[in-house]
XYZ file of C-alpha atoms in Angstrom:
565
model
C 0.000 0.000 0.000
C 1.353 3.515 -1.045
C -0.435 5.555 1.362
C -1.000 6.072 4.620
C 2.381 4.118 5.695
C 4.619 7.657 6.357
C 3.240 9.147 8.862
C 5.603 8.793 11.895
C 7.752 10.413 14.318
C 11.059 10.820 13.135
C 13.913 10.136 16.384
C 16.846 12.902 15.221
C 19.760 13.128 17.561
C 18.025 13.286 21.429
C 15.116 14.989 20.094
C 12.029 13.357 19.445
C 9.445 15.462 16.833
C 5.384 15.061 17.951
C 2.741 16.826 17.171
C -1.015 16.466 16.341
C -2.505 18.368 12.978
C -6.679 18.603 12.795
C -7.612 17.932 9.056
C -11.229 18.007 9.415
C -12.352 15.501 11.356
C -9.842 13.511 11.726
C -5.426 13.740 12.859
C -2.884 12.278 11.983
C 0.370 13.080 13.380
C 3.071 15.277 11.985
C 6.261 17.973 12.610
C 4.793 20.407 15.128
C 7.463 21.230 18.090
C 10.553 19.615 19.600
C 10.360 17.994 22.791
C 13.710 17.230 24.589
C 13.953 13.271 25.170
C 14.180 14.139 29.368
C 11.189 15.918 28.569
C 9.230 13.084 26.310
C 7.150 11.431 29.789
C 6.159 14.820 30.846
C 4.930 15.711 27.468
C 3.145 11.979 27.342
C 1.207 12.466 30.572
C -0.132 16.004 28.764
C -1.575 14.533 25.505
C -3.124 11.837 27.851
C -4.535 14.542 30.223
C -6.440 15.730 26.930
C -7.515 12.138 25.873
C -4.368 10.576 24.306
C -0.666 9.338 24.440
C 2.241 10.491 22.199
C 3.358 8.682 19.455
C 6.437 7.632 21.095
C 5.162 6.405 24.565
C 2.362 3.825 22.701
C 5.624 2.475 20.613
C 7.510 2.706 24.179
C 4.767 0.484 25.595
C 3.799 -2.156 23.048
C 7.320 -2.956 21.640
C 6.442 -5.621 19.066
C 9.639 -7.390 18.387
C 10.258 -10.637 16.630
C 10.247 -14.162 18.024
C 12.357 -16.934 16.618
C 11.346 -19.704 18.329
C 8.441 -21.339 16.989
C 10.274 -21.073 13.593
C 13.438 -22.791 14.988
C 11.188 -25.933 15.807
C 9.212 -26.154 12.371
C 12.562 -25.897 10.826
C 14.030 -28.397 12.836
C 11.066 -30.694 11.918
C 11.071 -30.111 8.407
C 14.680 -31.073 8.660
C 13.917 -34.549 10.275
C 10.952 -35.287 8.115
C 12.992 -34.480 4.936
C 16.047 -36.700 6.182
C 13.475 -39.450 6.812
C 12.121 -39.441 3.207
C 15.613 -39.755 1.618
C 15.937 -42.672 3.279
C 12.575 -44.587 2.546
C 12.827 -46.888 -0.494
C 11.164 -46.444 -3.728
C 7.687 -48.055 -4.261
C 7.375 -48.888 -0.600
C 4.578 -48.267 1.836
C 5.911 -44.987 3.284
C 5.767 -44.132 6.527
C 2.508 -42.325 8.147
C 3.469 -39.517 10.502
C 0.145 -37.869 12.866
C 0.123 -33.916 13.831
C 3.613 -33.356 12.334
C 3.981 -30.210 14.099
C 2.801 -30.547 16.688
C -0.423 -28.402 17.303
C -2.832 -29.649 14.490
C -4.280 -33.173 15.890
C -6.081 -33.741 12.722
C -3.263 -33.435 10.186
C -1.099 -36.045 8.668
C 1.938 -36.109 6.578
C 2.514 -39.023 4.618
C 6.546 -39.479 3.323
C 6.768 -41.873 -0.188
C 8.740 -42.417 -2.928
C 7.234 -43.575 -6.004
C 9.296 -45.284 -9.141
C 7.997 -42.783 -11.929
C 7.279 -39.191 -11.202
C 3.407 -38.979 -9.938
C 0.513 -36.511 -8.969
C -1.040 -37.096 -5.695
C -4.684 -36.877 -4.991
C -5.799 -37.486 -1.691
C -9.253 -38.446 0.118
C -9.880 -38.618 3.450
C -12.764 -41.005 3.592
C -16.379 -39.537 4.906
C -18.868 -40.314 6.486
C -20.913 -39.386 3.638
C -20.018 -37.441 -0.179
C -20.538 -34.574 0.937
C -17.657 -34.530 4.009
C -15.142 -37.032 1.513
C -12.465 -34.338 1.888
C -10.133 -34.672 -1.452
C -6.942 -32.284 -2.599
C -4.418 -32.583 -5.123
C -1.032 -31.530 -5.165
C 0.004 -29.906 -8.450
C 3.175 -31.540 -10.149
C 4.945 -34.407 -10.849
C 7.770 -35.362 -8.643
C 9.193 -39.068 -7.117
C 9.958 -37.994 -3.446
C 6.733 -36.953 -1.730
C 5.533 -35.154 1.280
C 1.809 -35.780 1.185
C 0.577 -33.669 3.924
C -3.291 -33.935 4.811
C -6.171 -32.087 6.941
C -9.651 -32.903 7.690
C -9.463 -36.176 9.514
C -11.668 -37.452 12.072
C -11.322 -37.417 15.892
C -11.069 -40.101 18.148
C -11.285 -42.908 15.517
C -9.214 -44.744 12.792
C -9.340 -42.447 9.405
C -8.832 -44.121 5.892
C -6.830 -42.222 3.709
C -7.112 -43.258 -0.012
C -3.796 -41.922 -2.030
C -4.024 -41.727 -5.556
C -0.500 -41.329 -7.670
C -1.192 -40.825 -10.842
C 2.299 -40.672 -13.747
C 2.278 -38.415 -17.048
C 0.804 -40.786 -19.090
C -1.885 -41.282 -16.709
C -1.448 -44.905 -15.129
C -2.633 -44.513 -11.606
C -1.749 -46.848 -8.104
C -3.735 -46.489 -5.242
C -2.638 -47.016 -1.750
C -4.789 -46.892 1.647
C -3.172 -45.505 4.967
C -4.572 -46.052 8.320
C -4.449 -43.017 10.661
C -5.667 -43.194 14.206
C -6.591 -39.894 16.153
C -7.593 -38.961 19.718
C -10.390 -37.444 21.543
C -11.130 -33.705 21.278
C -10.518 -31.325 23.921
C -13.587 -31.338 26.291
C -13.085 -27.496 25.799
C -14.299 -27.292 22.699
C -17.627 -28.465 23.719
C -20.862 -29.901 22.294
C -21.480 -29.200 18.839
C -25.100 -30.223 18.173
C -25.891 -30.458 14.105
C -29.689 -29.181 14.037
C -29.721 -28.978 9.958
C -27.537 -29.560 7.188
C -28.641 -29.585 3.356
C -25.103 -30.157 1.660
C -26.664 -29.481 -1.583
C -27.498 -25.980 -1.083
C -24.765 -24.630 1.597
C -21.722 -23.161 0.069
C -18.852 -25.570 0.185
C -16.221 -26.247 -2.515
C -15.154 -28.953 -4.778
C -13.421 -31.511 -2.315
C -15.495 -30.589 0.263
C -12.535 -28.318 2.218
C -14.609 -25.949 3.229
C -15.335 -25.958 6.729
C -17.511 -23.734 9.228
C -14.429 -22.024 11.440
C -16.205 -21.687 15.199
C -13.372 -18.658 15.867
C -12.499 -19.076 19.503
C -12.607 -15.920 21.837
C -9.880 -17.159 24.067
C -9.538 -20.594 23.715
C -9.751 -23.665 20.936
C -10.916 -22.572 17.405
C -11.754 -25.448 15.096
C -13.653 -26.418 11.853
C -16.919 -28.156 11.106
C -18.052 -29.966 7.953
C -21.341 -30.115 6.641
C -22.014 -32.999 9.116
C -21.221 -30.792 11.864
C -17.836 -33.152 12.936
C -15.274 -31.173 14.106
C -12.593 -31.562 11.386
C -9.824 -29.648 12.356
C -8.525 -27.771 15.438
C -5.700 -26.170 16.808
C -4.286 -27.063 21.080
C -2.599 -23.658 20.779
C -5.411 -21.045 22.404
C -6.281 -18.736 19.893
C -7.976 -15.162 20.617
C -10.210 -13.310 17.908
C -7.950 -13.456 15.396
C -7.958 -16.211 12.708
C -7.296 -14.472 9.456
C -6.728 -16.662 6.060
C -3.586 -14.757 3.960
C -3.097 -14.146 0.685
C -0.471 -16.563 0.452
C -2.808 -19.127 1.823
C -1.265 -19.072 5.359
C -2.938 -17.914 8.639
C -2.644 -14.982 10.945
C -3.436 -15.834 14.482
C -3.811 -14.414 17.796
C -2.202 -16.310 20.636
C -0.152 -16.593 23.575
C 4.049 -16.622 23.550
C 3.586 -19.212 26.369
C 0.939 -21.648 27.070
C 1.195 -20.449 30.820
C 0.805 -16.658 30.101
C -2.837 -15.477 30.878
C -2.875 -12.632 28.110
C -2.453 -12.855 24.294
C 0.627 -11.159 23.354
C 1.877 -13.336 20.348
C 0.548 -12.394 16.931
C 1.713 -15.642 14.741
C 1.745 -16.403 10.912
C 1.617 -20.052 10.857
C -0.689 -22.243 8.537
C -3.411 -25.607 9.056
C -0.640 -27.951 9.967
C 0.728 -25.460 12.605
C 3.768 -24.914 10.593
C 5.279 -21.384 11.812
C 6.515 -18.788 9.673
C 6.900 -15.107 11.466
C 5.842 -14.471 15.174
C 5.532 -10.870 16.689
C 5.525 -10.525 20.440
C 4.050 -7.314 22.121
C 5.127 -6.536 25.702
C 1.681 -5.440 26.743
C 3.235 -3.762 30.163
C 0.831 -0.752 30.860
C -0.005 1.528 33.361
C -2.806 0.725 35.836
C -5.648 2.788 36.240
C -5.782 2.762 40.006
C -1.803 3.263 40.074
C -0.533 5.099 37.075
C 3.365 4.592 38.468
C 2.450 0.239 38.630
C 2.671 -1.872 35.974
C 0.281 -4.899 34.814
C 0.285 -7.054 31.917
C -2.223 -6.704 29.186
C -3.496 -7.992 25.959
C -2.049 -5.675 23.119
C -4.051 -7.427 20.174
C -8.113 -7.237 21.198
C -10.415 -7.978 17.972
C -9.222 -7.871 14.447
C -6.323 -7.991 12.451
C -5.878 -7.555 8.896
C -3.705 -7.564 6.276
C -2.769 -4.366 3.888
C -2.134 -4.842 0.415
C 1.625 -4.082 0.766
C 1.589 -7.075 3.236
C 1.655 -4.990 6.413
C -0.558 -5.699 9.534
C -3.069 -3.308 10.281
C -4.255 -3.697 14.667
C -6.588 -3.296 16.907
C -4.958 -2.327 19.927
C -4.646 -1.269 23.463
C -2.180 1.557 23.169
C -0.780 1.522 26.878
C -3.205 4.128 28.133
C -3.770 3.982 31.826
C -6.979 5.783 30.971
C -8.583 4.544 27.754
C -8.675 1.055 26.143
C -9.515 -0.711 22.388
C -9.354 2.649 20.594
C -6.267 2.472 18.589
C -5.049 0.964 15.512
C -1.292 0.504 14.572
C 0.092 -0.426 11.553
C 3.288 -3.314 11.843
C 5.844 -3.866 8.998
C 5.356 -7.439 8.113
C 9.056 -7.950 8.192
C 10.512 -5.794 11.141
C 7.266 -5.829 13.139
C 7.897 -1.844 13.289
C 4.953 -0.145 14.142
C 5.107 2.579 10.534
C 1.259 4.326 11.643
C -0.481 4.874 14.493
C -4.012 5.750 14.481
C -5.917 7.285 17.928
C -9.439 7.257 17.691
C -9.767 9.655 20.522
C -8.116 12.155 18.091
C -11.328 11.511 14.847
C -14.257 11.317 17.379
C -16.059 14.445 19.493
C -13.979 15.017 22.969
C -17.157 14.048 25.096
C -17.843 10.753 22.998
C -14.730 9.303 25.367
C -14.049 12.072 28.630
C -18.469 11.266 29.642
C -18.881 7.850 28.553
C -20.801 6.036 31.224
C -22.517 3.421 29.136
C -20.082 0.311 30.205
C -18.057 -0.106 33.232
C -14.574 -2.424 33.492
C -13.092 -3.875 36.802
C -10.155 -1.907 36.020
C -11.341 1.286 35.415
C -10.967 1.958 32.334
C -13.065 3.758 29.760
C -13.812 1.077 27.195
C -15.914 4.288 25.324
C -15.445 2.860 21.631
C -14.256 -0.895 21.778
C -13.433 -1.478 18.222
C -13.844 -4.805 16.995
C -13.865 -4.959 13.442
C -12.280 -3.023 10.259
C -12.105 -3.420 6.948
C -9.119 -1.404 3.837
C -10.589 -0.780 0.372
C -7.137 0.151 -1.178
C -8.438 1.861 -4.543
C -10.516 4.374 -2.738
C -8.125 4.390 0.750
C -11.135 4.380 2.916
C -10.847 2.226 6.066
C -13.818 1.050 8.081
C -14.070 0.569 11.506
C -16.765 -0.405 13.654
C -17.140 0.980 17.751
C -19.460 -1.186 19.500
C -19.850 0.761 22.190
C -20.618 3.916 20.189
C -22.959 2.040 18.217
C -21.088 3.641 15.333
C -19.158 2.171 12.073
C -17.020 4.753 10.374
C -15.636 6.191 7.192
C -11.889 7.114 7.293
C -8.970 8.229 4.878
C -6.496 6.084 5.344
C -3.783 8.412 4.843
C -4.806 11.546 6.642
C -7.501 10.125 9.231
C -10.372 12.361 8.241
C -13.579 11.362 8.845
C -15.901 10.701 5.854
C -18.962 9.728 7.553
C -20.604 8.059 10.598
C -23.088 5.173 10.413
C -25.253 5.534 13.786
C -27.955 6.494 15.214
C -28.363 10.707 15.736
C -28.268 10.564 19.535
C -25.806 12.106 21.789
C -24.268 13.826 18.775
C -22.691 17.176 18.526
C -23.973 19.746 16.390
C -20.307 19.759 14.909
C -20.728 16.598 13.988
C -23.799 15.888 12.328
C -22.655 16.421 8.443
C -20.687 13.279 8.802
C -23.901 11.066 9.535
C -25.809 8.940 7.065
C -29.214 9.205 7.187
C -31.993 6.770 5.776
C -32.694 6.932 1.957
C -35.384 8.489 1.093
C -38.834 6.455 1.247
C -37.255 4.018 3.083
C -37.033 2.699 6.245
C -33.488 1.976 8.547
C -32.921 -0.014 11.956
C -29.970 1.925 13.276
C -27.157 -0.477 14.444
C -26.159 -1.236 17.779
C -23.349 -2.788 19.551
C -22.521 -4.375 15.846
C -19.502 -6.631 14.961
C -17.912 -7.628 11.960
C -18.150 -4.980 9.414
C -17.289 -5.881 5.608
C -17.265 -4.637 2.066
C -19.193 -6.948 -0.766
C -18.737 -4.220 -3.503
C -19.282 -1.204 -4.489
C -21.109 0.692 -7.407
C -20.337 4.375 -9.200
C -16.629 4.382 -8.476
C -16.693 3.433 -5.391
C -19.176 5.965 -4.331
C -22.200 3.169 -3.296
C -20.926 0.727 -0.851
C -22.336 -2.223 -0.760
C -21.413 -3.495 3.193
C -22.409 -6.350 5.396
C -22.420 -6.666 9.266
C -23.882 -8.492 12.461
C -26.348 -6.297 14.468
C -26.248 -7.578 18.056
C -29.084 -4.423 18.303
C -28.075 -3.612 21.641
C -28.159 0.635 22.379
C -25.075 1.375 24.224
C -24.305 4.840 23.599
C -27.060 5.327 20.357
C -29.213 2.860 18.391
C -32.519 1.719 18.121
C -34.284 1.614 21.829
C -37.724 0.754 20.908
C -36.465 -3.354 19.462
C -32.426 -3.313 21.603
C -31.527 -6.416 23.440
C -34.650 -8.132 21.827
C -33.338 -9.815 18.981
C -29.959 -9.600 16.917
C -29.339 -10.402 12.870
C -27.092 -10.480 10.257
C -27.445 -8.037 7.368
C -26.380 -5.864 4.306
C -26.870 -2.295 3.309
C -26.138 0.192 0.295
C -24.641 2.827 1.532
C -24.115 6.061 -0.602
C -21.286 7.935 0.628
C -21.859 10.784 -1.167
C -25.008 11.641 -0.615
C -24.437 10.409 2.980
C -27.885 7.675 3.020
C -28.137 4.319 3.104
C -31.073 1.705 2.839
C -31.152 -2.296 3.850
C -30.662 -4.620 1.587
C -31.515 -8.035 3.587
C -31.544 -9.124 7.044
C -31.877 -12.226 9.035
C -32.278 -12.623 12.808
C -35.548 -11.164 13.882
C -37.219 -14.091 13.628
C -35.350 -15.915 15.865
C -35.890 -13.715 18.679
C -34.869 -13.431 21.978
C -33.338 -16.807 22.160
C -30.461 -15.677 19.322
C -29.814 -11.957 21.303
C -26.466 -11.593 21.451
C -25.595 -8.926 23.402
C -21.866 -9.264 22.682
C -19.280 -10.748 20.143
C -20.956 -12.110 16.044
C -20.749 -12.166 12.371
C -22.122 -12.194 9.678
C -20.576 -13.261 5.995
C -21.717 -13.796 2.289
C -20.517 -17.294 1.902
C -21.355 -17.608 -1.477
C -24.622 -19.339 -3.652
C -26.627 -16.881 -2.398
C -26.107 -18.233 1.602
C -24.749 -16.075 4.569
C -23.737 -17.699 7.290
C -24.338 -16.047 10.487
C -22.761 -16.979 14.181
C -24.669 -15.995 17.195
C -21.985 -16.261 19.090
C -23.140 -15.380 22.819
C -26.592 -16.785 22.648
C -28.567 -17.034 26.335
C -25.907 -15.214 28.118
C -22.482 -16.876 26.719
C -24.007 -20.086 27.543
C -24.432 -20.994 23.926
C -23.037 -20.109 20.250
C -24.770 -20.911 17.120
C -23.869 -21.074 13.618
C -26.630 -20.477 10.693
C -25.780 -20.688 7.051
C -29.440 -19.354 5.419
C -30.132 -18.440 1.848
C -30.665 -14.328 1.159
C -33.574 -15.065 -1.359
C -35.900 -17.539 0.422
C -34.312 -17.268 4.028
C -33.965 -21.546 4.032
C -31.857 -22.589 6.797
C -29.275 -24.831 5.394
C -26.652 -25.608 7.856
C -27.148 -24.773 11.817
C -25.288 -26.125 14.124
C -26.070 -25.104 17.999
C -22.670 -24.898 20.171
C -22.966 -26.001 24.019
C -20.811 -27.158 27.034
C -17.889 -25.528 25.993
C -14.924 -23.585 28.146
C -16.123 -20.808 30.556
C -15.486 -17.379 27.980
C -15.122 -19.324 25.179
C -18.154 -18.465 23.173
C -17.533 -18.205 19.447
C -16.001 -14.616 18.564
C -17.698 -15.306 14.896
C -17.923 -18.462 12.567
C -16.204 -18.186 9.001
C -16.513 -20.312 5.852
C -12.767 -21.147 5.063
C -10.962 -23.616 3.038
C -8.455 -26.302 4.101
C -6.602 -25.720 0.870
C -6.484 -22.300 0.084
């Protein structure tokens, strides 16, 4: 990504440059005065007095640097497995090796050497057609690392191996791979409907329905509803698919820590790649000069087009939390942008919130949870569920384009950035939502078409005459330039009471016409469920109702992935 990735204080000798420029509605940061570096925490403790830290403290405070160790011990596995292959002889069995690395219980990687040069197709055998998971590996090639997902738990999988030469002769072989029981954390996972014909799946049947853990075990379903893939490494929020087919994850640097503080690109068979570790040592709020650990990372993470990490972050206020966004260089882990939230809203949106309280004391007055880049047009969109509000930014300069949200509690000031209702038409405000996302657009860019999940619970603003009765998924055209928007679909209402969520969901175009929807904290956190229904006639084809499962653990949101991306 060109823009938006130069904004930062420059460090010049023992003076550090800070400064804060208005550009409408929004700031971004830029030269304005020196500050001597003896002088830097005094000058910190005044931005914060106003609603904010300096640039330099929040880098101070998060310090992502890079961690070598998980890479060390793929490596040294690859190694092993490699050195085991060159010694197997050609045209025998092979040898059959379960979770390779380690933290993927339902992976296998099979080591062979064939005679002639082959293509290997592999099926994992159902328990019907429609969850026969098959992949093939492109090329030819006469040493072979055959790795596999989707198995079975907790019983004897049959893996059928096809190798298949240039002129097309095929040999198939049948492997035996024996599994153990799932976690008990991961709970009950109750299939209430499933019509494999009409959900969106794939060709192979590798896509699964990801139950994305809010601080625990995150793991996919087929169309069965068998849990056919998980990882033991606790995973929190994030679970983000790359472009290069690997994952971004959320998790600990130690299974022992209690806070999330390693952000991990690893892949399905727990292979890691990169790891960035944030220190997370902040300020308390009842003793400013006493330090606690936190978790940096909260909700979302996402990748920019230039391969950078965009965050949603606690910035090491002993004030204010989940209000910040920093962007990491993918290869450094350098934090190249910060943006402050405190610094594009109205001053009494954050300094009189009263709406939610925290054991700590903070002020969790926005508590971003989702956000989503549309390079071409540099807008970034970020949704505050305790403002009730998604947003319209610049990228680049952090103005403010335009505030989806209900027109209560807003000042006069700001009240040319709302969008308002087409005309003619009706609009449920949102409220509390979660998991904003762009499905297109239409007249350069101009028309958005957006989904989201409406947990349609009034914080700060929303709609009080239906909140905390029932929550849904939906999309909306939203017209940024003539600031209205209208609904497009919605699902949820009918479901009531029972599928109120007053916290965490999602809601995503899957494909064929289906969204699938995950109610995550159903009665109370006491239950998650996942819905795949189709936009047109509103048929339920996949739900799958989530019990039993670790205290906190209710399903941040449920995404339609593939094994082999």
């Amino acid at each position: 990504m060109k823009s938006g990735s130069r904004h930062r204080p420059w460090l010049v000798g023992g003076l550090i440059i800070i400064g804060l420029a208005l550009v409408g509605g929004g700031v971004y940061w830029q030269q304005s005065r020196t500050v001597p570096v003896k002088d830097v925490a005094r000058h910190a403790k005044q931005v914060e007095h106003t609603g904010g830290l300096a640039t330099a403290t929040i880098k101070q405070r998060l310090q992502p640097t890079l961690s070598t160790t998980g890479i060390t011990q793929t490596r040294r596995l690859s190694a092993t497995y490699a050195k085991q292959l060159k010694s197997l002889k050609a045209g025998s069995a092979g040898k059959v090796i379960t979770n390779p690395y380690r933290t993927s219980p339902l992976s296998a990687l099979i080591l062979v050497k064939t005679k002639a040069a082959t293509r290997v197709t592999t099926e994992v055998v159902g328990d019907s057609p429609a969850t026969t998971i098959t992949h093939t590996i492109k090329g030819y090639r006469t040493s072979h690392q055959v790795s596999v997902l989707g198995l079975y738990a907790n019983r004897t999988n049959q893996i059928k191996v096809t190798y298949t030469t240039k002129a097309g002769a095929k040999t198939v072989q049948m492997y035996a791979v024996k599994t153990s029981k799932l976690p008990r954390d991961i709970g009950t996972n109750t299939l209430k409907t499933s019509t494999p014909s009409k959900m969106a799946l794939e060709t192979g049947n590798a896509k699964l329905t990801f139950a994305v853990s809010s601080q625990g075990l995150t793991y996919g379903l087929d169309a069965q509803g068998q849990v056919r893939w998980y990882a033991t490494n606790k995973i929190s929020h994030v679970f983000k698919p790359l472009k290069n087919g690997r994952l971004l994850v959320l998790t600990k640097k130690k299974t022992s820590d209690s806070k999330y503080n390693a952000l991990r690109i690893t892949d399905y068979y727990g292979r890691i790649y990169k790891q960035y570790n944030f220190s997370g040592m902040f300020p308390t709020k009842a003793d400013p000069n006493k330090l606690a650990v936190n978790t940096v990372i909260h909700h979302d993470a996402i990748e920019l087009p230039n391969g950078d990490f965009l965050l949603t972050v606690d910035d090491g206020s002993a004030k204010y939390v989940e209000d910040t966004m920093i962007q990491i260089d993918r290869q450094s882990g350098k934090i190249k942008k910060i943006i402050d939230l405190k610094r594009v809203l109205f001053k009494s949106a954050y300094t009189k919130y009263k709406a939610t309280h925290r054991s700590d004391g903070k002020k969790d007055w926005f508590h971003q949870n989702s956000m989503v880049y549309d390079q071409k047009h540099n807008l970034l969109i970020v949704s505050g569920r305790n403002q009730s509000m998604i947003l319209g930014l610049n990228y680049q300069t952090g103005k403010l384009k335009w505030i989806l949200g209900a027109d209560q509690k807003i000042p006069a000031a700001y009240k040319k950035y709302l969008i308002k209702p087409a005309k003619g038409t009706k609009f449920q405000y949102n409220g509390g939502q979660h998991a904003i996302n762009i499905l297109g657009e239409l007249d350069g860019g101009n028309v958005l078409h957006l989904e989201y999940y409406d947990n349609n619970v009034a914080v700060t603003r929303g709609d009080l005459k239906t909140s905390k009765k029932y929550s849904f998924g939906t999309e909306v055209s939203l017209n940024q330039h003539a600031k209205t928007v209208q609904q497009l679909w919605s699902y949820g209402q009918s479901r009531g009471q029972a599928n109120f969520t007053n916290i965490v969901g999602s809601s995503y175009n899957v494909g064929q016409g289906n969204t699938l929807i995950g109610f995550g904290y159903a009665d109370s956190g006491k239950r998650s469920e996942f819905v795949e229904v189709n936009r047109q006639t509103n048929q339920v084809v996949f739900d799958v109702n989530r019990t039993n499962f670790a205290a906190g653990d209710w399903s941040y949101r449920a995404e339609r992935l593939s094994l082999y991306p």
